[in-house]
PDB file of C-alpha atoms and ligand atoms in Angstrom:
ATOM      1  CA  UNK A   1      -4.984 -41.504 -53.646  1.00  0.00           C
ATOM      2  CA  UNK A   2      -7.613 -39.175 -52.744  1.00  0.00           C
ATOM      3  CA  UNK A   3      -7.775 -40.488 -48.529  1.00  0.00           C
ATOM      4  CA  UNK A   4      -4.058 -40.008 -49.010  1.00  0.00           C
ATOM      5  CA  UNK A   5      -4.112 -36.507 -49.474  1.00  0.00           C
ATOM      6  CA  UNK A   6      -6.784 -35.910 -47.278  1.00  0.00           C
ATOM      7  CA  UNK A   7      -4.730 -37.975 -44.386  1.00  0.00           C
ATOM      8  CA  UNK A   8      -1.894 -36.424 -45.282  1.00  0.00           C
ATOM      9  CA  UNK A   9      -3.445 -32.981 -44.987  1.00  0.00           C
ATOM     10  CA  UNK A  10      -5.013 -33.979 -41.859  1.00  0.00           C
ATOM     11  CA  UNK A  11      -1.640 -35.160 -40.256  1.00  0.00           C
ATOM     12  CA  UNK A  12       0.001 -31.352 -41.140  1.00  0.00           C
ATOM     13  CA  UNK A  13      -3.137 -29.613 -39.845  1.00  0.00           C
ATOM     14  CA  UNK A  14      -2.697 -31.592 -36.625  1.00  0.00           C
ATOM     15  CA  UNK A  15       0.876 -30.623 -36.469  1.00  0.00           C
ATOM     16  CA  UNK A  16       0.456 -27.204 -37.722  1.00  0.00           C
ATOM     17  CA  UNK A  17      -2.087 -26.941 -34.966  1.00  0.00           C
ATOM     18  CA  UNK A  18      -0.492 -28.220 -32.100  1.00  0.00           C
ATOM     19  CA  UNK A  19       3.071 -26.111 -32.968  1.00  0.00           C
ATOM     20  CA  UNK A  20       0.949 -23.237 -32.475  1.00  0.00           C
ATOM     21  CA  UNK A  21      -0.596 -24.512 -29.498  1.00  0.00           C
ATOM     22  CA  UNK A  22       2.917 -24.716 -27.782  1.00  0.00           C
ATOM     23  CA  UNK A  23       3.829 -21.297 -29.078  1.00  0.00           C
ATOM     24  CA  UNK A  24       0.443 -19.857 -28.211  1.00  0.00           C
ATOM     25  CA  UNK A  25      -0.143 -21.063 -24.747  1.00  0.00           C
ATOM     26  CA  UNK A  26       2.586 -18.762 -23.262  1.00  0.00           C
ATOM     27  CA  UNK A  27       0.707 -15.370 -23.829  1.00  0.00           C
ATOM     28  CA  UNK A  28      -2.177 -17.080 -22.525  1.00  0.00           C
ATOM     29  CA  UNK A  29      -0.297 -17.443 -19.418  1.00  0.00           C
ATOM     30  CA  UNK A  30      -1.203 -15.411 -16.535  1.00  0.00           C
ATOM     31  CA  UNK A  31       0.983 -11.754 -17.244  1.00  0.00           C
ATOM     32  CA  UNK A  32       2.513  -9.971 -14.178  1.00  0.00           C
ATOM     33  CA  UNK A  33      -0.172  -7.466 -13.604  1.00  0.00           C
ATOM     34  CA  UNK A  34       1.279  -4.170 -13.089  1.00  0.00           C
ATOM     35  CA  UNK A  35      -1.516  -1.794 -11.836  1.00  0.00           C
ATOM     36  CA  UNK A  36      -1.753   1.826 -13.700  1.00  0.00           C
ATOM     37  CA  UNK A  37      -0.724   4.891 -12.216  1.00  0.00           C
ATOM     38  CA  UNK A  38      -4.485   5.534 -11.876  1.00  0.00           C
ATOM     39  CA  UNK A  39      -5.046   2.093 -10.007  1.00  0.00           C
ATOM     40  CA  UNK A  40      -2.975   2.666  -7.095  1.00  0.00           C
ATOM     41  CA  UNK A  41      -3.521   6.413  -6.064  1.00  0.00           C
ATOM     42  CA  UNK A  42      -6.940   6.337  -4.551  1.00  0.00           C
ATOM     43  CA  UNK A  43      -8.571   9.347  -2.160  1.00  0.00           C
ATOM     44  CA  UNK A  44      -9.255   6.879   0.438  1.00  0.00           C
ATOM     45  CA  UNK A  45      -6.954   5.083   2.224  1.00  0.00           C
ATOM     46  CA  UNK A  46      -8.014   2.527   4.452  1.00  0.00           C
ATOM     47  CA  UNK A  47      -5.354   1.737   7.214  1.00  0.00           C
ATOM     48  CA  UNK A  48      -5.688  -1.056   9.836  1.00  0.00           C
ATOM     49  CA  UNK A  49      -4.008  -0.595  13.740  1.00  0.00           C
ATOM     50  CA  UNK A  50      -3.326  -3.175  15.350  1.00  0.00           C
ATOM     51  CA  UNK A  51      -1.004  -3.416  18.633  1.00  0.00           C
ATOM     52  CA  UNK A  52       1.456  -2.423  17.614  1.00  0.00           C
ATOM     53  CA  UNK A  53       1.368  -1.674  13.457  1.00  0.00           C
ATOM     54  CA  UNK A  54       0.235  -0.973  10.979  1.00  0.00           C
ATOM     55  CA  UNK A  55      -1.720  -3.199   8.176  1.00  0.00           C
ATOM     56  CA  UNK A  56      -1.431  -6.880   8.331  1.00  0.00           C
ATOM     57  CA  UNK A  57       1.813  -7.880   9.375  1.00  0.00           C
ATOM     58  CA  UNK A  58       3.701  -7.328  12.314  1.00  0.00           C
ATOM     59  CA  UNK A  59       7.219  -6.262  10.910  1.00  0.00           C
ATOM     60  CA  UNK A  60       6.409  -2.274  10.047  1.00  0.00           C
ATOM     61  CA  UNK A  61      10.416  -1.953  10.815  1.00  0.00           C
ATOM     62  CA  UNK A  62      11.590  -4.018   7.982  1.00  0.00           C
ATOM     63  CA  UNK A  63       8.811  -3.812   6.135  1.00  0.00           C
ATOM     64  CA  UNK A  64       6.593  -0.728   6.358  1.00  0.00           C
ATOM     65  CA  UNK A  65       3.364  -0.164   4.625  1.00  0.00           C
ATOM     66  CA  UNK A  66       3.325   2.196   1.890  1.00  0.00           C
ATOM     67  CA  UNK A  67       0.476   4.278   1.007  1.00  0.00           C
ATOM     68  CA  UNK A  68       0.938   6.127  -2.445  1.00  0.00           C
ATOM     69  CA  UNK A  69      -1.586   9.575  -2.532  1.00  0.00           C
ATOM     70  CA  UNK A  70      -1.385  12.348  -5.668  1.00  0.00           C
ATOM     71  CA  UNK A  71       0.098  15.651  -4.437  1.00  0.00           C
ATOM     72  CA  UNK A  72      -2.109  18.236  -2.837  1.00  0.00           C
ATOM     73  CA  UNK A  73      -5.166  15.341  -2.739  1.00  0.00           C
ATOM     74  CA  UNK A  74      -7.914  15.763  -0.775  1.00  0.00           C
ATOM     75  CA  UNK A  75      -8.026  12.227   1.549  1.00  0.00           C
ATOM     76  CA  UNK A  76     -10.665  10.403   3.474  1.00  0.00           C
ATOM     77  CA  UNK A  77      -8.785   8.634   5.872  1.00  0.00           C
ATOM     78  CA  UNK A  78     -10.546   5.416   7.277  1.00  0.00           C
ATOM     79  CA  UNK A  79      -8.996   4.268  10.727  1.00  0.00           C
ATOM     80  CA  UNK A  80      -9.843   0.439  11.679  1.00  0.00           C
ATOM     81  CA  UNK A  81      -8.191  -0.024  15.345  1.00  0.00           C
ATOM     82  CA  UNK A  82      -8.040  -3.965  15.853  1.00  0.00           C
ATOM     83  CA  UNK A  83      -6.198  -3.602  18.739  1.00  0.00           C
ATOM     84  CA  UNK A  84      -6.368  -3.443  22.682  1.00  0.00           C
ATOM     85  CA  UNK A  85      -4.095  -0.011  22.613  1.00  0.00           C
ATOM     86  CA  UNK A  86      -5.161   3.173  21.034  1.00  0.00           C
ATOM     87  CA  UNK A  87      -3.512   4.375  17.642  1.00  0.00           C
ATOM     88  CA  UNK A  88      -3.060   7.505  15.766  1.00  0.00           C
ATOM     89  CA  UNK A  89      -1.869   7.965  11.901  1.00  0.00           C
ATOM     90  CA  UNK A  90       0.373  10.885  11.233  1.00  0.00           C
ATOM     91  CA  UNK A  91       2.801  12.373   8.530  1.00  0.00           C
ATOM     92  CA  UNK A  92       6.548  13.672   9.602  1.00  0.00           C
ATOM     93  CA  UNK A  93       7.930  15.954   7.496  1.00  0.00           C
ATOM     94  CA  UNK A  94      10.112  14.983   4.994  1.00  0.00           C
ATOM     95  CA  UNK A  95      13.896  14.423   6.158  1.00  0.00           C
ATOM     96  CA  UNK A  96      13.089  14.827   9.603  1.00  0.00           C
ATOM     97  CA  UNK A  97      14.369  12.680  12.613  1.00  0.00           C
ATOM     98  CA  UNK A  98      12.173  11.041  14.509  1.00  0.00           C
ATOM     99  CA  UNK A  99      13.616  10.439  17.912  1.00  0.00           C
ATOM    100  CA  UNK A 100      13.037   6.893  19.100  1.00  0.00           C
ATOM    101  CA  UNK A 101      11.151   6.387  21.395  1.00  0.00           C
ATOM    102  CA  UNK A 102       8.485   9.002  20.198  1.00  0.00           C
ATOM    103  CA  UNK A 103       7.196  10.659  23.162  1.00  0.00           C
ATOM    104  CA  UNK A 104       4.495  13.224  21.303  1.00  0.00           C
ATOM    105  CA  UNK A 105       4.560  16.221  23.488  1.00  0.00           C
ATOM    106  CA  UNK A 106       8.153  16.640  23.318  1.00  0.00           C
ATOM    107  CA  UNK A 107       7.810  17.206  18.948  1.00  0.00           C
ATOM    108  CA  UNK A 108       4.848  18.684  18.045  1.00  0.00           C
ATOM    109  CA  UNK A 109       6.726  20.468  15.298  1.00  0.00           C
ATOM    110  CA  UNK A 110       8.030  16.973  14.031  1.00  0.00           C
ATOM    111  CA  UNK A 111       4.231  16.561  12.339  1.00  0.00           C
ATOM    112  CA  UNK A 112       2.846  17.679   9.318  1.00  0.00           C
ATOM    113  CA  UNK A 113      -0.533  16.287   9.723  1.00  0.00           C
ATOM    114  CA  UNK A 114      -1.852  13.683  12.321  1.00  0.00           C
ATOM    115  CA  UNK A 115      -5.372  12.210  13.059  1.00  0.00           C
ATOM    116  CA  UNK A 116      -6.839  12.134  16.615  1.00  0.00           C
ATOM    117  CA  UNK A 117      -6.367   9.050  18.218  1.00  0.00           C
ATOM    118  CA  UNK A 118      -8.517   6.144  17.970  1.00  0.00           C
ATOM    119  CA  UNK A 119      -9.912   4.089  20.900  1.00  0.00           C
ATOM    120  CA  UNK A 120      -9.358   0.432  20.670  1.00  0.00           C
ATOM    121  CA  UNK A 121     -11.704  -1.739  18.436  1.00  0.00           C
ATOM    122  CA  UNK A 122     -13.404   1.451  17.182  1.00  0.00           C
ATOM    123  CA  UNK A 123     -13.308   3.195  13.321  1.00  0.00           C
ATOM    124  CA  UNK A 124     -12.587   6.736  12.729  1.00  0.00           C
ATOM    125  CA  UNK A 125     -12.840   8.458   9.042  1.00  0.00           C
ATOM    126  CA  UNK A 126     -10.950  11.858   8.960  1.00  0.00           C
ATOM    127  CA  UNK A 127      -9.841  14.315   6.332  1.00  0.00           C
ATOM    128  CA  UNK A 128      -6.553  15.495   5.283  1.00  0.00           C
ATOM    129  CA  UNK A 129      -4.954  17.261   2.367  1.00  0.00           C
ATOM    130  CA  UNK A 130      -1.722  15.039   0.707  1.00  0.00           C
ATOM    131  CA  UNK A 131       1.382  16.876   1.242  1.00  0.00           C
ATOM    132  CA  UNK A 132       2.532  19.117  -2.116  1.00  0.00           C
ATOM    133  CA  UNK A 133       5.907  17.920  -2.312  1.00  0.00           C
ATOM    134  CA  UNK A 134       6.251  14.629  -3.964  1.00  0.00           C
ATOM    135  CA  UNK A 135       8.425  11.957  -1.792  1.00  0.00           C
ATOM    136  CA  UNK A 136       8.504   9.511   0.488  1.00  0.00           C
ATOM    137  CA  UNK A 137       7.243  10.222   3.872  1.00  0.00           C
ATOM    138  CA  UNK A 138       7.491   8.223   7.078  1.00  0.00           C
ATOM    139  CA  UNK A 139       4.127   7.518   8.917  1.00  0.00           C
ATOM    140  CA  UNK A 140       4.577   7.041  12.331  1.00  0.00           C
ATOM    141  CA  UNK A 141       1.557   6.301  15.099  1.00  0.00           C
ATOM    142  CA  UNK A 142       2.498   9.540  18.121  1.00  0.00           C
ATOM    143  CA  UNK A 143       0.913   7.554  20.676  1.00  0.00           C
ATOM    144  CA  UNK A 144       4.331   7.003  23.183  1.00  0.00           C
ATOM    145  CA  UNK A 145       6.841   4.317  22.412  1.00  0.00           C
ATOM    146  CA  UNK A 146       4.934   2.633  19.367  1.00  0.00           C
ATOM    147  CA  UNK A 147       7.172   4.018  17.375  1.00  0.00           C
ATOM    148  CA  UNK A 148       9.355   2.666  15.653  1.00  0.00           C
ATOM    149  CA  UNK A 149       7.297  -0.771  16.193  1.00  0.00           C
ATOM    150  CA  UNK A 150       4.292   1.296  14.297  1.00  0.00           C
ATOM    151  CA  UNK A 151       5.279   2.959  11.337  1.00  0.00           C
ATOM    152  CA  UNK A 152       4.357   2.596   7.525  1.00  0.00           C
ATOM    153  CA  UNK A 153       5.355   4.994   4.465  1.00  0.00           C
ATOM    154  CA  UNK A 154       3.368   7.761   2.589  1.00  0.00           C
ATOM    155  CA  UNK A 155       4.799   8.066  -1.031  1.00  0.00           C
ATOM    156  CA  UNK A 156       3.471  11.155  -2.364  1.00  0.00           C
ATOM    157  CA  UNK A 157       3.673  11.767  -6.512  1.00  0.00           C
ATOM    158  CA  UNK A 158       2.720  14.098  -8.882  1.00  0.00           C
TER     159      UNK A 158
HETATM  160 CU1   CU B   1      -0.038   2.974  18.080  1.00  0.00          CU
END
């Protein structure tokens, strides 16, 4: 009578336990990770060039790269040009058209900020200040014709 009640108590425990194993083995699974606010906006931003985009892949049309800063931050900009061609990073102002191809003598005005260009296979860290007004701003290299080929996005927030 006694093994009974101790099988029988040992059956439920086994079933208690593995119900709660089904139930608890989908919090266990790996959650989405959604990065904090803090997480993504860095004061660096390392960008790679390559001939002729931006970052890794080779469809900056369709599929810029976006760079997220905090308003009015001070950046350290770390150029990495992989390519054969020189590049250059810069900021248009918001809402402005970029004529296509960008030739950069003829719209110096265009730009609100844009790094010096850098030589092919070499690094280049420069300075700027984020932009005040929050938004989405297109990044375009000035060097002629690689845009719109070489472009990425610079989402600015408060
Ligand atoms: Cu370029």
């Amino acid at each position: 009578m006694y093994r009974k009640i101790v099988n029988s108590l040992v059956l439920m425990t086994a079933l208690f336990l593995a119900a709660c194993g089904g139930s608890a083995s989908e919090p266990t699974a790996t959650p989405a990770q959604q990065p904090s606010a803090q997480e993504v906006i860095a004061t660096t931003l390392d960008v790679a060039m390559h001939d002729i985009y931006f970052g890794n892949n080779n469809d900056n049309i369709n599929n810029p790269p976006v760079w997220t800063v905090k308003a009015g931050q001070e950046m350290t900009l770390n150029l990495d040009n992989q390519g054969g061609l020189e590049h250059s990073w810069a900021i248009v102002k918001k809402d402005a058209e970029i004529p296509i191809p960008y030739l950069p003598e003829s719209n110096p005005d265009l730009l609100l900020w844009q790094s010096n260009n850098v030589q092919p296979a070499k690094q280049a860290a420069e300075a700027f200040t984020a932009p005040t007004v929050a938004g989405e701003y297109v990044v375009i290299c000035t060097v002629a014709g690689h845009y719109p080929a070489m472009q990425g996005r610079l989402v600015v927030v408060q």
